[in-house]
PDB file of C-alpha atoms in Angstrom:
ATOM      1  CA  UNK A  13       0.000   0.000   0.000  1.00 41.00           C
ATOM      2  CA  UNK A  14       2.570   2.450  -0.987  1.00 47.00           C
ATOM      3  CA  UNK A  15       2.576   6.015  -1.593  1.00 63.00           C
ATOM      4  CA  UNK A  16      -1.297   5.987  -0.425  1.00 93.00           C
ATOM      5  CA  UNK A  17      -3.300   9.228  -0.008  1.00 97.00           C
ATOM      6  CA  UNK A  18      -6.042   9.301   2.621  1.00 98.00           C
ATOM      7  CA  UNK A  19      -8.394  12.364   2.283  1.00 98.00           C
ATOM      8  CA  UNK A  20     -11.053  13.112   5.446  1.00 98.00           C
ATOM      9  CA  UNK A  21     -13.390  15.984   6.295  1.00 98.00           C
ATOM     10  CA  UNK A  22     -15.576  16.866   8.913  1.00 98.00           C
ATOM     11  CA  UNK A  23     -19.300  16.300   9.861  1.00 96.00           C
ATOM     12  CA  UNK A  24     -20.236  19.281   8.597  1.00 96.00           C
ATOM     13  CA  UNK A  25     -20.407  17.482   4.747  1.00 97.00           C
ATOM     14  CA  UNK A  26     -22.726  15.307   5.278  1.00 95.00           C
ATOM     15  CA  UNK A  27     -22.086  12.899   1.932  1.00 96.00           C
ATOM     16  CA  UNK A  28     -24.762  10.705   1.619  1.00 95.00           C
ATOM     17  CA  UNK A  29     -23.891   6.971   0.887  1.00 94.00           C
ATOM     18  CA  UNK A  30     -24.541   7.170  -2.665  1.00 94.00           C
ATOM     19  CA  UNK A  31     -22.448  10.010  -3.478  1.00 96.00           C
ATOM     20  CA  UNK A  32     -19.283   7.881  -1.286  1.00 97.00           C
ATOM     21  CA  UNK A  33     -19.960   4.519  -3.086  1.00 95.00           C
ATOM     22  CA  UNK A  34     -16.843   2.715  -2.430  1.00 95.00           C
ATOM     23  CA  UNK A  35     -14.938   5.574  -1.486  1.00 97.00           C
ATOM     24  CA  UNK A  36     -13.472   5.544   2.087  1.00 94.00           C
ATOM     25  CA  UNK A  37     -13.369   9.362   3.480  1.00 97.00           C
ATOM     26  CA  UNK A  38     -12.898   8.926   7.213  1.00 97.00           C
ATOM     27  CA  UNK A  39     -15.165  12.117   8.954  1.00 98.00           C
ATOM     28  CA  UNK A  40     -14.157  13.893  12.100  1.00 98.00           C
ATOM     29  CA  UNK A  41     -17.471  14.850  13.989  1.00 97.00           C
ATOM     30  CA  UNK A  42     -17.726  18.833  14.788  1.00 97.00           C
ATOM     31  CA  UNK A  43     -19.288  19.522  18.380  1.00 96.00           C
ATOM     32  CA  UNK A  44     -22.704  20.196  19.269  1.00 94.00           C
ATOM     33  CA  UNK A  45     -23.590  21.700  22.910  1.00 94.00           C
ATOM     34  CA  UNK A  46     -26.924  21.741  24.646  1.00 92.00           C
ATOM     35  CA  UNK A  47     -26.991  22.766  27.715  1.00 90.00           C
ATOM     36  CA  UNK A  48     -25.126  21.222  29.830  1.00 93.00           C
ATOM     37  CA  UNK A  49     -24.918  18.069  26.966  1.00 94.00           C
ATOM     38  CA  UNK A  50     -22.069  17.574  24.347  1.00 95.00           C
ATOM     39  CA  UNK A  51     -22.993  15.377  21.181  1.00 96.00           C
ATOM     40  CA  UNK A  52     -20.782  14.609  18.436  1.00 96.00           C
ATOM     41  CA  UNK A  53     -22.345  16.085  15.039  1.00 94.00           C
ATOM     42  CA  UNK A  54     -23.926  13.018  13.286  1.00 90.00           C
ATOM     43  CA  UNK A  55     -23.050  10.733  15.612  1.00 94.00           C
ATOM     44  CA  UNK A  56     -24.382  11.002  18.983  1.00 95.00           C
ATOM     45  CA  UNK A  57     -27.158  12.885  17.190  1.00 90.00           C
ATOM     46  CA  UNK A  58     -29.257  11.987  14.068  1.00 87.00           C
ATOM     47  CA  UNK A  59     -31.064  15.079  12.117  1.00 87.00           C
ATOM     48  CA  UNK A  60     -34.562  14.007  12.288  1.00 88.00           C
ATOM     49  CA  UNK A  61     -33.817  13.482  16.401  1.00 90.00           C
ATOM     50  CA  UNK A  62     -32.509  17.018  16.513  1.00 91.00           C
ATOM     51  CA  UNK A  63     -34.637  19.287  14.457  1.00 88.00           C
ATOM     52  CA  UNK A  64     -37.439  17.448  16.488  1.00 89.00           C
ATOM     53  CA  UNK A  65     -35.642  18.699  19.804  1.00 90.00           C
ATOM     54  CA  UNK A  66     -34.822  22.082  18.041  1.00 85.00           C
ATOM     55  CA  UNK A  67     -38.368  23.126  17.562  1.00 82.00           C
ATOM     56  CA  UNK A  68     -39.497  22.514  20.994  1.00 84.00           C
ATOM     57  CA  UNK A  69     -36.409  23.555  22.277  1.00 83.00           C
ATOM     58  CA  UNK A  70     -36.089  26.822  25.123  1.00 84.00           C
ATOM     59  CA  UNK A  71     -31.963  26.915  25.380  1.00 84.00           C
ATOM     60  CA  UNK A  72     -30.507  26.676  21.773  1.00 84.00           C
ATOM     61  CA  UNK A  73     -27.121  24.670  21.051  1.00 89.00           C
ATOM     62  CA  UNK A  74     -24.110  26.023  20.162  1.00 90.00           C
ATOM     63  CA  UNK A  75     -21.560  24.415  18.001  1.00 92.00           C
ATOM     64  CA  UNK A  76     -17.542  23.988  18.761  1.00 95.00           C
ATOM     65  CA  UNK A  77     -14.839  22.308  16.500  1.00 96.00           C
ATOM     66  CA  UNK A  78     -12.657  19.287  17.389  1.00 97.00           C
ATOM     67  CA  UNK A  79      -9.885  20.429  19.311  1.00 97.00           C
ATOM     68  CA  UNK A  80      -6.217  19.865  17.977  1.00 97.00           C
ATOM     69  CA  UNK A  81      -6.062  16.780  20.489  1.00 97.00           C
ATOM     70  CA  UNK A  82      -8.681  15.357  18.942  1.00 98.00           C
ATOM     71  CA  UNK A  83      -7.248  15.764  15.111  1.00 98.00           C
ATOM     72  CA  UNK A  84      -4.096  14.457  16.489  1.00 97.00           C
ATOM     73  CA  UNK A  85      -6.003  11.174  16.740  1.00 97.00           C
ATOM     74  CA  UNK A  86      -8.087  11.439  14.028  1.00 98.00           C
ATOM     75  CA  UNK A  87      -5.291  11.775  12.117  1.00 98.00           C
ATOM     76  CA  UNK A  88      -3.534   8.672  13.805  1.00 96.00           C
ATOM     77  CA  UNK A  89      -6.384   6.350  13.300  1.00 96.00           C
ATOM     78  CA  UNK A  90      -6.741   7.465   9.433  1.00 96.00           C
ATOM     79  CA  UNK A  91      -3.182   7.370   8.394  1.00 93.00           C
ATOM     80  CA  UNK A  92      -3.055   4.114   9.170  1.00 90.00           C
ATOM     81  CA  UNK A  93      -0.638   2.491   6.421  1.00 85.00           C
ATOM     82  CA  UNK A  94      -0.850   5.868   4.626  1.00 92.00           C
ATOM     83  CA  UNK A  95       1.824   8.184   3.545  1.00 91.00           C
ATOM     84  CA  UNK A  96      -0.392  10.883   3.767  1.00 97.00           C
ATOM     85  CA  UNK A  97      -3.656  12.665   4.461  1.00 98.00           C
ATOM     86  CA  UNK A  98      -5.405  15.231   2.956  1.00 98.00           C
ATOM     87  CA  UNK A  99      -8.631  16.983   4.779  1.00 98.00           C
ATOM     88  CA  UNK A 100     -10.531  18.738   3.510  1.00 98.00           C
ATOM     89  CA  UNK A 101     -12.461  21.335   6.329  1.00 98.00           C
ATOM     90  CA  UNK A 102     -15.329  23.301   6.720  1.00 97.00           C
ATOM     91  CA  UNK A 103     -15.064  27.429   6.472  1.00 96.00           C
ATOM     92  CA  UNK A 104     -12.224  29.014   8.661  1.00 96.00           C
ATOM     93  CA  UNK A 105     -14.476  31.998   8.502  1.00 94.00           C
ATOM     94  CA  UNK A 106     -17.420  30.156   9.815  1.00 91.00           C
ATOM     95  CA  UNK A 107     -15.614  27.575  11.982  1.00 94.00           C
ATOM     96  CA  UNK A 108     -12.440  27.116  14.514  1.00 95.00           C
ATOM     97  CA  UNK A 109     -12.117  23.640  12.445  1.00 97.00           C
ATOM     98  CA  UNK A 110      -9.241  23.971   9.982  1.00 98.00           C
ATOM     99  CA  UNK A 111      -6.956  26.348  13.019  1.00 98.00           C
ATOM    100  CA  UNK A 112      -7.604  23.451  15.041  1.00 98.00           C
ATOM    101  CA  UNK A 113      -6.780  20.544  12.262  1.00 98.00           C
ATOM    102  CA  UNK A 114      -3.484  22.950  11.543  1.00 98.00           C
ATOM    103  CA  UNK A 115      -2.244  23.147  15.022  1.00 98.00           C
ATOM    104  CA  UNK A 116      -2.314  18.839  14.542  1.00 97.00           C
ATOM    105  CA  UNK A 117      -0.414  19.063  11.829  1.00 97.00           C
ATOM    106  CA  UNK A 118       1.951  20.808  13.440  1.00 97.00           C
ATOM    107  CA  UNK A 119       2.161  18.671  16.387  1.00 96.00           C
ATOM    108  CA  UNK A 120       3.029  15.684  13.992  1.00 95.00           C
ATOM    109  CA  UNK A 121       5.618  15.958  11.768  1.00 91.00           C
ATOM    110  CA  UNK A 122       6.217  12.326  11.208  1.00 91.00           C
ATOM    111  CA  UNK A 123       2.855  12.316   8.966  1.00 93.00           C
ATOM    112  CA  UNK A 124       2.398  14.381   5.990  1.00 96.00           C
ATOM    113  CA  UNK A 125      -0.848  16.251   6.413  1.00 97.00           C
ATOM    114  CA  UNK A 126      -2.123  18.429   4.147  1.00 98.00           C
ATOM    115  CA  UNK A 127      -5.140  21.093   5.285  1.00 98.00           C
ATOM    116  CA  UNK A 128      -7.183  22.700   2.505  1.00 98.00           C
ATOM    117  CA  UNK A 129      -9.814  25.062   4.086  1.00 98.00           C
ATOM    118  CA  UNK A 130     -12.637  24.385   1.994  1.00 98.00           C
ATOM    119  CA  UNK A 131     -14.063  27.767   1.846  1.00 97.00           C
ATOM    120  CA  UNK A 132     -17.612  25.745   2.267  1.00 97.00           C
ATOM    121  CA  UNK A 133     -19.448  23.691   4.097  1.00 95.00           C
ATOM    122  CA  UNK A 134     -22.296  20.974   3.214  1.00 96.00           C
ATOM    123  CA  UNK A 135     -22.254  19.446  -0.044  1.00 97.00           C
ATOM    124  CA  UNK A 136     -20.122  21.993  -1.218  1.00 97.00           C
ATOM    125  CA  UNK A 137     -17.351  21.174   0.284  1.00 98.00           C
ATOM    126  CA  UNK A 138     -18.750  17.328   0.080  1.00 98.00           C
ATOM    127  CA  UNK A 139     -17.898  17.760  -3.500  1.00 98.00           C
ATOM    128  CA  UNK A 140     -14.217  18.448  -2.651  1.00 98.00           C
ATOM    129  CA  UNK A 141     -13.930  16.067  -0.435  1.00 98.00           C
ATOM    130  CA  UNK A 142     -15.429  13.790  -3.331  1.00 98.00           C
ATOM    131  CA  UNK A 143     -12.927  15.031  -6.042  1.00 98.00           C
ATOM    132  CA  UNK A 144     -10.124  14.529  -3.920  1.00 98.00           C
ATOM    133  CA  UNK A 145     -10.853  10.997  -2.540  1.00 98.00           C
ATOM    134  CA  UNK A 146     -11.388  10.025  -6.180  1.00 97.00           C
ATOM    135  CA  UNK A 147      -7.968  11.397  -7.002  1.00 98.00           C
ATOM    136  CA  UNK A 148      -6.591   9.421  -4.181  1.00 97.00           C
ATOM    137  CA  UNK A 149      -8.809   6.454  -5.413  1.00 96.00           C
ATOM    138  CA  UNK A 150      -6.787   6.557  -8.620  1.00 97.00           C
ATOM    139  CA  UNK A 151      -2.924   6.621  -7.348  1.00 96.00           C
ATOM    140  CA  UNK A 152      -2.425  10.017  -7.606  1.00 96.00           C
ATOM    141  CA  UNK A 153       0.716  11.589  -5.449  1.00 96.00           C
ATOM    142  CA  UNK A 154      -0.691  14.315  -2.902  1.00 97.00           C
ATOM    143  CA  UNK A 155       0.056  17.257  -4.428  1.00 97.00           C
ATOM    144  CA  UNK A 156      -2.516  16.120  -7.562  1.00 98.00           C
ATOM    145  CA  UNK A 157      -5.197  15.211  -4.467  1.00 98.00           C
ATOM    146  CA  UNK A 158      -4.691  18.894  -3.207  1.00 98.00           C
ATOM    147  CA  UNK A 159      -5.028  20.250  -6.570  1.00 98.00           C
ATOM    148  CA  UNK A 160      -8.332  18.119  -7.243  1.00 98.00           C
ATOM    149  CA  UNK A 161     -10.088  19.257  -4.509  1.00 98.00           C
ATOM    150  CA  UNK A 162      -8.540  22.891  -5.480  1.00 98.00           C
ATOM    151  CA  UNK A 163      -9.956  22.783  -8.524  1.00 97.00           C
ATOM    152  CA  UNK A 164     -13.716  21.730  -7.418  1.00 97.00           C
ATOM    153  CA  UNK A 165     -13.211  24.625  -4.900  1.00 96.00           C
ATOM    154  CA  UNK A 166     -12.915  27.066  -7.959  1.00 94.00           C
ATOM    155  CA  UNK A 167     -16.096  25.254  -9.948  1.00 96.00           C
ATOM    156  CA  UNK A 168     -18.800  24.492  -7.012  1.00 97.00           C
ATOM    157  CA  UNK A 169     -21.674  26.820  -5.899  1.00 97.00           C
ATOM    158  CA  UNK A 170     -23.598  27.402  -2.697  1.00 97.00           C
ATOM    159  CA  UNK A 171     -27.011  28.789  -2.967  1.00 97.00           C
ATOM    160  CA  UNK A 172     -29.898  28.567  -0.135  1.00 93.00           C
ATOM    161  CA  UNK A 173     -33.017  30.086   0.974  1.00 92.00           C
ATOM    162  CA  UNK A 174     -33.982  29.996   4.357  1.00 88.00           C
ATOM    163  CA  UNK A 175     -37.259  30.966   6.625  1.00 84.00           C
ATOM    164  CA  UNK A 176     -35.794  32.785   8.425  1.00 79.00           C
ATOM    165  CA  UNK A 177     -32.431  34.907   9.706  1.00 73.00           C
ATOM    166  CA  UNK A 178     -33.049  34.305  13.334  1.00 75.00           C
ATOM    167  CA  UNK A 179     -30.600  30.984  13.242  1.00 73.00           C
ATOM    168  CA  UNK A 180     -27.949  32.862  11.731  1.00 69.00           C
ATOM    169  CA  UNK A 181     -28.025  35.812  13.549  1.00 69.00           C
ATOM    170  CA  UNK A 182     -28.439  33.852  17.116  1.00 71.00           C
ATOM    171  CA  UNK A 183     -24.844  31.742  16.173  1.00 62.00           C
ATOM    172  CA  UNK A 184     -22.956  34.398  15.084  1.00 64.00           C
ATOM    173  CA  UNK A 185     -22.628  32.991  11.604  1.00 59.00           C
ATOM    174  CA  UNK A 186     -24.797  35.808   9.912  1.00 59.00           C
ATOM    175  CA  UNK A 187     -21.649  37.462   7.794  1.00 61.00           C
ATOM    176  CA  UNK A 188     -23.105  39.859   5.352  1.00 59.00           C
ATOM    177  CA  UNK A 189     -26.750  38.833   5.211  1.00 59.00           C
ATOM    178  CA  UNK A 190     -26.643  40.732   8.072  1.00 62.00           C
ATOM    179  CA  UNK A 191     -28.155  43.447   6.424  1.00 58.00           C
ATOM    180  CA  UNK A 192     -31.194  42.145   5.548  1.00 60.00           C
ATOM    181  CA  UNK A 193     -31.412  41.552   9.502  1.00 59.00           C
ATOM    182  CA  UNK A 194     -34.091  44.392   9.870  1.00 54.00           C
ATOM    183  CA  UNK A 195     -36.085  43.896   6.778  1.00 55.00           C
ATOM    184  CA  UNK A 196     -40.013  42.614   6.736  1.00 53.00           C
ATOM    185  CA  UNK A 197     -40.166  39.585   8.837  1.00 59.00           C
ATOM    186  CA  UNK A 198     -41.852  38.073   6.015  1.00 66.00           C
ATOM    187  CA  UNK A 199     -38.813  38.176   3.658  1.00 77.00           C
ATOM    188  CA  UNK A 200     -37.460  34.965   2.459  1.00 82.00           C
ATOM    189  CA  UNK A 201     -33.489  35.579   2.007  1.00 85.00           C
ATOM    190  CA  UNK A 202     -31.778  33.934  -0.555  1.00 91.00           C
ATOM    191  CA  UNK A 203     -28.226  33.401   0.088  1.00 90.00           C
ATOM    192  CA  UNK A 204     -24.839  32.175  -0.846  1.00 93.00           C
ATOM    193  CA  UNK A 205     -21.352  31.391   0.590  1.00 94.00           C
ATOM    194  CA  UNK A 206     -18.875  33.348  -1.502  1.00 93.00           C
ATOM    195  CA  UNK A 207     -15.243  33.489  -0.152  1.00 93.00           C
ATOM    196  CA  UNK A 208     -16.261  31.120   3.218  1.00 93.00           C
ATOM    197  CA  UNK A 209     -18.988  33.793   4.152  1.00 91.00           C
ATOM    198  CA  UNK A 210     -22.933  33.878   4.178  1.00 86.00           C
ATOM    199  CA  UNK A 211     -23.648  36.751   1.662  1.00 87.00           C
ATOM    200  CA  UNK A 212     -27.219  37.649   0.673  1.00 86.00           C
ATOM    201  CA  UNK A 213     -27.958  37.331  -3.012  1.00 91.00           C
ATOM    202  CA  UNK A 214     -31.877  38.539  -2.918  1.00 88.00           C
ATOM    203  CA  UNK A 215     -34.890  38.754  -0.389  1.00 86.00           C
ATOM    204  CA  UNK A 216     -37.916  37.394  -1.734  1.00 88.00           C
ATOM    205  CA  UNK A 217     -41.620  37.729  -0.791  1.00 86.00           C
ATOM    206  CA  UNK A 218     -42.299  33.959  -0.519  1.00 88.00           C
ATOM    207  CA  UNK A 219     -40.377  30.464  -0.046  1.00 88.00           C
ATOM    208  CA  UNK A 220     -41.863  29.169  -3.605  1.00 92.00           C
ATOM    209  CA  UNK A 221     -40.614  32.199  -5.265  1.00 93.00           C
ATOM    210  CA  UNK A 222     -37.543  31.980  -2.959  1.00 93.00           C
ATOM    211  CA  UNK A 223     -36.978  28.994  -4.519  1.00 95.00           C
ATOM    212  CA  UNK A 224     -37.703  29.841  -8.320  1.00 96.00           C
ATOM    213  CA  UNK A 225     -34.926  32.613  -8.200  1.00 96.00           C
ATOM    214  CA  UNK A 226     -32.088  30.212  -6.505  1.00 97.00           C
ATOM    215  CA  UNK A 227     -32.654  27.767  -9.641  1.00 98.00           C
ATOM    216  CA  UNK A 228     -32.784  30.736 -11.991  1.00 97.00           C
ATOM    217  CA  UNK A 229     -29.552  32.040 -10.340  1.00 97.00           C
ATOM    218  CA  UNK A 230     -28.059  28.939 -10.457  1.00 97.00           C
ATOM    219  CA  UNK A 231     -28.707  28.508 -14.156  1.00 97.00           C
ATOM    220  CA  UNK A 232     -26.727  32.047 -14.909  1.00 97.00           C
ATOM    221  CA  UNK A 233     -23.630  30.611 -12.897  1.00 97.00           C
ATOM    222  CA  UNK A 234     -23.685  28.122 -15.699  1.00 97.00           C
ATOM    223  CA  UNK A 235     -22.753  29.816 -17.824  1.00 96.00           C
ATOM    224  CA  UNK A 236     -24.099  28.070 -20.718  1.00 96.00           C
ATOM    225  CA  UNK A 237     -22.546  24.763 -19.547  1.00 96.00           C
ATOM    226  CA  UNK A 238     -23.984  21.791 -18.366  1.00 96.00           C
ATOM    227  CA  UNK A 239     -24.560  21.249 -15.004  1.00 97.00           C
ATOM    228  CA  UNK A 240     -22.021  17.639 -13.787  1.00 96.00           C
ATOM    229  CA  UNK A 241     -23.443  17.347 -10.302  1.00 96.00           C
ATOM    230  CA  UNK A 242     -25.958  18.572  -8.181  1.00 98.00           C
ATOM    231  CA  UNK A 243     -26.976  17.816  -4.446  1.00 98.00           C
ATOM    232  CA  UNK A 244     -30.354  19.554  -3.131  1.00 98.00           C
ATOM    233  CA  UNK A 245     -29.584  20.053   0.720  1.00 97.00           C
ATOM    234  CA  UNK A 246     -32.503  20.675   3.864  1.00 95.00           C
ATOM    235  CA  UNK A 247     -33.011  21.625   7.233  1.00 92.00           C
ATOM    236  CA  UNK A 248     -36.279  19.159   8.102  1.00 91.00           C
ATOM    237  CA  UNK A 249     -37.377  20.317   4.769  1.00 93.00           C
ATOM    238  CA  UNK A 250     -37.348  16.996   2.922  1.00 93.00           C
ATOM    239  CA  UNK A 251     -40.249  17.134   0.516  1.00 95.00           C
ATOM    240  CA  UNK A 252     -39.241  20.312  -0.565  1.00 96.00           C
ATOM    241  CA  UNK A 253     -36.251  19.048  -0.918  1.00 96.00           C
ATOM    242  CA  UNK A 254     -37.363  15.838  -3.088  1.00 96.00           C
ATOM    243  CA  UNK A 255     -39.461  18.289  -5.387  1.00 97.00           C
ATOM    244  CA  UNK A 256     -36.834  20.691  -5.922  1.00 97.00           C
ATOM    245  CA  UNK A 257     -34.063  17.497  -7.048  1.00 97.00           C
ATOM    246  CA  UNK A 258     -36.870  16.540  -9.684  1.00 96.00           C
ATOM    247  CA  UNK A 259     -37.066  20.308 -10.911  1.00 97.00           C
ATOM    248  CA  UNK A 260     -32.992  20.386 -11.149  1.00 98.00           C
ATOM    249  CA  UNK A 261     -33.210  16.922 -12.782  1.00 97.00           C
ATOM    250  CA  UNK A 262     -35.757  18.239 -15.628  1.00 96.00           C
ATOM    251  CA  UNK A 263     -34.227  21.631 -15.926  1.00 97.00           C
ATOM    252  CA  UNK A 264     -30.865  21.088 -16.135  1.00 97.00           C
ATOM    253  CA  UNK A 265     -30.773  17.153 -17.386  1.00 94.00           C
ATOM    254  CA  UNK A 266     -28.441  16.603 -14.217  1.00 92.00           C
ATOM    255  CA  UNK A 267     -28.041  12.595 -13.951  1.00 82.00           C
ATOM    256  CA  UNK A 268     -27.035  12.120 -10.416  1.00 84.00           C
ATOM    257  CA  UNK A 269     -28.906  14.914  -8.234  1.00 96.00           C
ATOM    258  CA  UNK A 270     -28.162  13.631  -4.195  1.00 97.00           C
ATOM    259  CA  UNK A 271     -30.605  14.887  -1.814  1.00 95.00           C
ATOM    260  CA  UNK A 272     -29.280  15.389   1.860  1.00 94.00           C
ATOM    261  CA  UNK A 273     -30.116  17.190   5.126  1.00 92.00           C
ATOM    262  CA  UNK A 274     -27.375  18.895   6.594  1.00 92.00           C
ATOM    263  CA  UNK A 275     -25.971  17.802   9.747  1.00 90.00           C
ATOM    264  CA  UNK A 276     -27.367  19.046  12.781  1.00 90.00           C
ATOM    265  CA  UNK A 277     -24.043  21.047  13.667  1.00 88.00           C
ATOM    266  CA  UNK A 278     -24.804  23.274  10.326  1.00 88.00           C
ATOM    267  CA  UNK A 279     -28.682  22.977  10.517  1.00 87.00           C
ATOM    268  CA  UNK A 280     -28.243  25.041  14.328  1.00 84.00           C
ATOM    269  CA  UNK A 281     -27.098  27.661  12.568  1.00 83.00           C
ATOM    270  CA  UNK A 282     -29.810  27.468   8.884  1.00 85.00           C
ATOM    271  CA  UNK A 283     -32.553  26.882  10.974  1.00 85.00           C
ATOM    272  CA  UNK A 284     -35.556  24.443  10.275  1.00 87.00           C
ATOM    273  CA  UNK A 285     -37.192  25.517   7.033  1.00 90.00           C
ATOM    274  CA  UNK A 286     -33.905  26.058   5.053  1.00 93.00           C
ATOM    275  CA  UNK A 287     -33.363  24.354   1.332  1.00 96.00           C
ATOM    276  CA  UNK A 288     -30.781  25.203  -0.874  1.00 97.00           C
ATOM    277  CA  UNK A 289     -28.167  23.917  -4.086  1.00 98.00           C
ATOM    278  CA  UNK A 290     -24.855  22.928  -4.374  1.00 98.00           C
ATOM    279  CA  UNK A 291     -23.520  22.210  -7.901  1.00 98.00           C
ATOM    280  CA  UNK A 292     -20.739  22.731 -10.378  1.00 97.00           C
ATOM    281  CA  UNK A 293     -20.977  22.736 -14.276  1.00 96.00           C
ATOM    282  CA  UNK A 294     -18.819  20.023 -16.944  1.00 93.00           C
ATOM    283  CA  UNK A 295     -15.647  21.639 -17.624  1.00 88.00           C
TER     284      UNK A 295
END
């Protein structure tokens, strides 16, 4: 097993099975505090179990990376017979994750580890992480595993509409959409990551309409090319969800559309209610 390239992420992606196939992507959970519990993101706590806690709930959770002892054994227990590792982490500017992941590295010299701060989060970053592994799948030396998930970094888009701002705001993750903070309560604000941030790309009157405008938007990022993958991701939205995939299927003749919730650590922060795209167009 020589010259072998490992690549992990964090919870925070969420790949479903089918997108992984036989891929192996070992996942470090991120944190999720609740009162006086801890649960590990995807692990201790399923998304259907949460959102059902979240609506009810009078103390909301807060979030928290792994902390650079915990990468150090992540990292252990996924190297194992590797030469090296490549992880691929959610947002420094929305997480502690890839500082923490870095300090790691640079407790552990004997193990070539290479960080790529994904910029993203949820399927967009799940596309990365996909790219790379398949790079890895195929032989390729690190530097060409780096570069893949470099590349989908340059190519994949992050659009999403949620009910409301009030997650956002209350976690701190708000970035620019922060302006739309005192608008209507009735907006519906479309948004994007762009650069690692939440940015807002529109308010709209109503969720359907909400919705009509991400797909729209997404077709202009095509730019006149095909769309290669698509994953529709929710926040205890999942019929939406399934009816948007068949709309992305028949608009943009999209094969492979994946439909996934987002883990509970990223759903704190979207709130219930919240659907959105990631994609990237055929070179």
């Amino acid at each position: 097993m020589s010259n072998q390239v490992v690549v992990v992420t964090d919870s925070t992606a969420y790949i479903p099975e089918e997108a992984l196939g036989d891929l192996h992507v070992p996942v470090i959970p991120l944190w999720l505090i609740w009162g006086d519990e801890r649960f590990r993101d995807g692990v201790d706590i399923d998304p259907p179990t949460f959102y059902n806690r979240l609506r009810k709930a009078k103390v909301f959770p807060s979030t928290s990376q792994p902390s650079a002892g915990e990468f150090q054994e992540f990292f252990r227990k996924a190297s194992d017979g590797a030469d090296a590792i490549v992880g691929v982490f959610i947002s420094s500017k929305l997480s502690g994750t890839v500082p923490n992941a870095q300090a790691a590295q640079a407790q552990m010299a004997e193990l070539e580890i290479r960080v790529v701060d994904s910029l993203s989060t949820s399927m967009g970053m799940g596309f990365m992480a996909l790219a790379a592994a398949r790079a890895a799948a195929a032989g390729k030396p690190v530097d060409e595993v780096v570069a893949a998930a470099e590349r989908m970094q340059d190519r994949v888009h992050v659009l999403f509409a949620v009910d409301t701002l009030e997650y956002l705001h209350r976690g701190g993750r708000i970035g620019g959409a922060k302006r739309l903070l005192g608008t209507a309560l009735n907006i519906k604000p479309l948004l994007q990551l762009d650069d690692g941030r939440i940015e807002p790309l529109a308010q709209v009157r109503t969720k359907r309409k909400a919705v009509a405008q991400m797909l729209d938007i997404a077709e202009e990022r095509l730019e006149g090319k095909r769309m290669a993958g698509a994953a529709i991701i929710d926040v205890d939205s999942r019929k939406e969800a399934d009816a948007i995939a068949e709309r992305v299927k028949k608009r943009f003749g999209v094969s492979a559309v994946y439909c996934t919730p987002v883990s509970p650590v990223i759903g704190a922060h979207a709130g219930p209610g919240t659907v959105g795209i990631c994609f990237y167009a055929e070179r």
